[in-house]
Coordinates of C-alpha atoms in Angstrom, one line a residue:
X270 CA 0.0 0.0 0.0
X271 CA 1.7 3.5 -1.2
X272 CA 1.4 6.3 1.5
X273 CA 0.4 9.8 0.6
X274 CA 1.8 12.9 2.8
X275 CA -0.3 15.6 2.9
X276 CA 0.6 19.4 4.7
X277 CA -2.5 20.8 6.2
X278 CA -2.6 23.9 8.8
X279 CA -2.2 22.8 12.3
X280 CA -5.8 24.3 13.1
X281 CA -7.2 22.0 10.2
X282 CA -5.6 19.1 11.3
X283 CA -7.5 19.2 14.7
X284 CA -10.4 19.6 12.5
X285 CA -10.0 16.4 10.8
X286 CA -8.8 14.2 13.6
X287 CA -11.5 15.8 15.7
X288 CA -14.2 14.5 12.7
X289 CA -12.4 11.1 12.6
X290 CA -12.5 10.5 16.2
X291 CA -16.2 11.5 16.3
X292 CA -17.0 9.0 13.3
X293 CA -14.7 6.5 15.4
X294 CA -12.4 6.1 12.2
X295 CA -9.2 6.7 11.7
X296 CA -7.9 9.8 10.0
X297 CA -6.4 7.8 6.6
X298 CA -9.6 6.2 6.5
X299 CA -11.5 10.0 6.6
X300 CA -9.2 10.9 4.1
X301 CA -9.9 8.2 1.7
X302 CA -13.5 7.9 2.6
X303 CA -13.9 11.7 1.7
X304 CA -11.8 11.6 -1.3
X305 CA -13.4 8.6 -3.1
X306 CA -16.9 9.9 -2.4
X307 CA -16.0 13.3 -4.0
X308 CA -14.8 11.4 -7.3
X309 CA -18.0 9.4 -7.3
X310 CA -20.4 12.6 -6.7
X311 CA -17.9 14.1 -9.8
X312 CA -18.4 11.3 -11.5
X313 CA -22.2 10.9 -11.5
X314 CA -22.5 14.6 -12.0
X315 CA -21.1 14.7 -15.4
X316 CA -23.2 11.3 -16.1
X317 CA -26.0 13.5 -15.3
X318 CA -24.5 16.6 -17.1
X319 CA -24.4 14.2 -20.5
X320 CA -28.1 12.8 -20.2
X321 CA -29.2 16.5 -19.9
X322 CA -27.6 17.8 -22.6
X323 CA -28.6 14.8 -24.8
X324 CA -32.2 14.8 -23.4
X325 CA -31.8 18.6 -24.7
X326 CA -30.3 18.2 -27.9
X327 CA -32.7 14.9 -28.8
X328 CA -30.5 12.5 -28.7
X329 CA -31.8 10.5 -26.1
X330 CA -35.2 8.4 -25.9
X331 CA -37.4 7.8 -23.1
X332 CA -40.3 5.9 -22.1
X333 CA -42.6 6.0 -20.0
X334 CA -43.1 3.2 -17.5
X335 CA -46.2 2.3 -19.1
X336 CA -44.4 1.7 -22.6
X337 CA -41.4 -0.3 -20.9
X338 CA -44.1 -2.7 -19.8
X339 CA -45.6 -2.6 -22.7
X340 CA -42.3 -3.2 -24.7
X341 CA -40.9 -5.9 -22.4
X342 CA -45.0 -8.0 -22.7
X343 CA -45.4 -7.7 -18.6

């Protein structure tokens, strides 16, 4: 496993080992935690981005829930 150092402000340090205490984690694990969840919300936001700008520009189908039944015999 690779270790990262990271220089933070000693006031936001406390900050984060306060958090990870409080969440009874350690402060890699915070770190990680926060990091990986930021991607993902990055992630799924420019997923989103693309559907609306396809959904705009008519590129993009959709059905209803009645025609997915419909299309699938249920």
């Amino acid at each position: 496993m690779a270790t990262i150092s990271l220089r933070v402000p000693d006031r936001e340090l406390n900050i984060f080992k306060d958090y990870a205490k409080i969440n009874n984690s350690s402060l890699s694990e915070i770190i990680r935690r926060t990091m990986i969840e930021r991607i993902e919300d990055e992630y799924d936001m420019s997923v989103f981005d693309e559907y609306e700008k396809d959904k705009t520009t008519g590129t993009v189908k959709t059905y209803s829930h009645e025609d997915a039944w419909k299309e699938l015999d249920l």
